[in-house]
XYZ file of C-alpha atoms in Angstrom:
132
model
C 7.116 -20.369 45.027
C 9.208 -19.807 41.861
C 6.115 -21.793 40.080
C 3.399 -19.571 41.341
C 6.107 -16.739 40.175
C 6.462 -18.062 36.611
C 2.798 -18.980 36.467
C 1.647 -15.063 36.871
C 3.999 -13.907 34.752
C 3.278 -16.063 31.881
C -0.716 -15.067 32.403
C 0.378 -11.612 32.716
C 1.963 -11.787 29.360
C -0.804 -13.598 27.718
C -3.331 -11.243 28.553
C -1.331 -8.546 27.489
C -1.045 -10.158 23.911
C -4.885 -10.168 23.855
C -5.785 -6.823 24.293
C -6.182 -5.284 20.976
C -4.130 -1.918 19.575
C -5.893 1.557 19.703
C -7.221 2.617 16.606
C -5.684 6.318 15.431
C -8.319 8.637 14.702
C -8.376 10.919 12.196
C -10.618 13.475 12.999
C -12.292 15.278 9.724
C -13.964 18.395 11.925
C -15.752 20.825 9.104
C -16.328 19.086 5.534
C -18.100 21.263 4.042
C -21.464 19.834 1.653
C -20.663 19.479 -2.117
C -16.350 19.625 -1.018
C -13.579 17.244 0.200
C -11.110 17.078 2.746
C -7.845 15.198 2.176
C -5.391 14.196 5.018
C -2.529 12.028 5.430
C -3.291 8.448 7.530
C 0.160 6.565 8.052
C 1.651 7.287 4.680
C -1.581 7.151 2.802
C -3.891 9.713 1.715
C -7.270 9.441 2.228
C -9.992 11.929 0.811
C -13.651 12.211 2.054
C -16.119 14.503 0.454
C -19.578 15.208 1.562
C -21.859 15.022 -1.290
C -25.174 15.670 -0.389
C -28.040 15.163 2.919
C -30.648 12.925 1.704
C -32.805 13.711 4.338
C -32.781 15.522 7.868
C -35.783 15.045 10.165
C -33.619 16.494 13.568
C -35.773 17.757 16.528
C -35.303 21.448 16.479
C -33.121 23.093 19.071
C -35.074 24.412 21.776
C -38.277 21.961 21.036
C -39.688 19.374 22.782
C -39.947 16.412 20.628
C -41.102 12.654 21.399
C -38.701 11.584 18.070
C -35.126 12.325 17.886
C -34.790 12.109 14.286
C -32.173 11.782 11.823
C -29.736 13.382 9.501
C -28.911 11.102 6.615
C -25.947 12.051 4.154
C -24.387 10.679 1.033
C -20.206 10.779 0.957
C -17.694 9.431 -0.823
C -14.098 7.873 0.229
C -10.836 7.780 -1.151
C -8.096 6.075 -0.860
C -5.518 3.667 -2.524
C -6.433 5.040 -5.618
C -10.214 3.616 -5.034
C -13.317 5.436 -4.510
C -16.212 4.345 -3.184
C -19.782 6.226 -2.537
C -22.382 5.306 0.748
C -24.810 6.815 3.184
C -24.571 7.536 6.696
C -26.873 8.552 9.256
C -26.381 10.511 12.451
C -28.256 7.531 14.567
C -29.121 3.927 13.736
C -33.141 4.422 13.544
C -34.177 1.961 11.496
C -32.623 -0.914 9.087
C -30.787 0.997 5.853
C -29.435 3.656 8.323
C -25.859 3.628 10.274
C -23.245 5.717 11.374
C -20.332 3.710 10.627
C -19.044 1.722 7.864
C -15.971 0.028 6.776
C -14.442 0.848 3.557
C -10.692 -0.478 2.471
C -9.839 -0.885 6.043
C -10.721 2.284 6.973
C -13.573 2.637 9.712
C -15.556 5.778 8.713
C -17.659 7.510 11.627
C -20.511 10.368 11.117
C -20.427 12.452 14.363
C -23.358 15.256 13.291
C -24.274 17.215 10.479
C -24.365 21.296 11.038
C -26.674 23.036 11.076
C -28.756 21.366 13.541
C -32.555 22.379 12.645
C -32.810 25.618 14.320
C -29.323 26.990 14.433
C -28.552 29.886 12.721
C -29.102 29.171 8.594
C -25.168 28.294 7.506
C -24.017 25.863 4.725
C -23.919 22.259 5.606
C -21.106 20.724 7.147
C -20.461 17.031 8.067
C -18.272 15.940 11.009
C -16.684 12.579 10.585
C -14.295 9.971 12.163
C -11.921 7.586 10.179
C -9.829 5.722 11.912
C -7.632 2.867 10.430
């Protein structure tokens, strides 16, 4: 009996050492187009800024469309005293277009891009994930 007893607990334990850590999100809500947003991550700082939107070929709301489409947008990250510039997308359409990437250990997320076609006209905004 003590076997059987020793047996679970030492599977217990190993598949507890498997499963992997939740990420911490840092969630980067309103970044405004042509600004940055810098917030702390641990103890580092980390700076996005929204640069530009290459391209945004969204359904309008209230219209029936047969294509999604796609919002694609140019930022740059910072962080340990690096900088590096990409594109993301809002959806993964076609080869060249993602919504994630991996920069310095950081995982970088596009949510959406405001204003949606149709909305009310409003400066661009850019919501975005990075979680490390």
């Amino acid at each position: 009996m003590r076997f059987y007893f020793f047996c679970t607990i030492i599977l217990l334990l190993f598949i507890f050492s498997t499963c992997k850590k939740n990420q911490v999100a840092t969630q980067y809500p309103f970044v405004p187009l042509n600004a940055c947003v810098e917030k702390t991550s641990g103890q580092q700082k980390v700076e996005i800024c929204f640069n530009k939107v290459i391209e945004d070929s969204r359904c309008p709301i209230n219209a029936v469309c047969i294509w999604a489409g796609v919002a694609k947008a140019n930022f740059t990250f910072k962080a340990n005293n690096q900088q590096h510039t990409f594109d993301l997308a809002t959806n993964e359409i076609k080869p060249g277009y993602t919504n994630d990437t991996t920069i310095l250990g950081y995982k970088i997320r596009l949510v959406n891009i405001r204003p949606v076609p149709g909305e009310p006209a409003s400066n661009p905004v850019a919501e975005v994930e990075v979680s490390n």
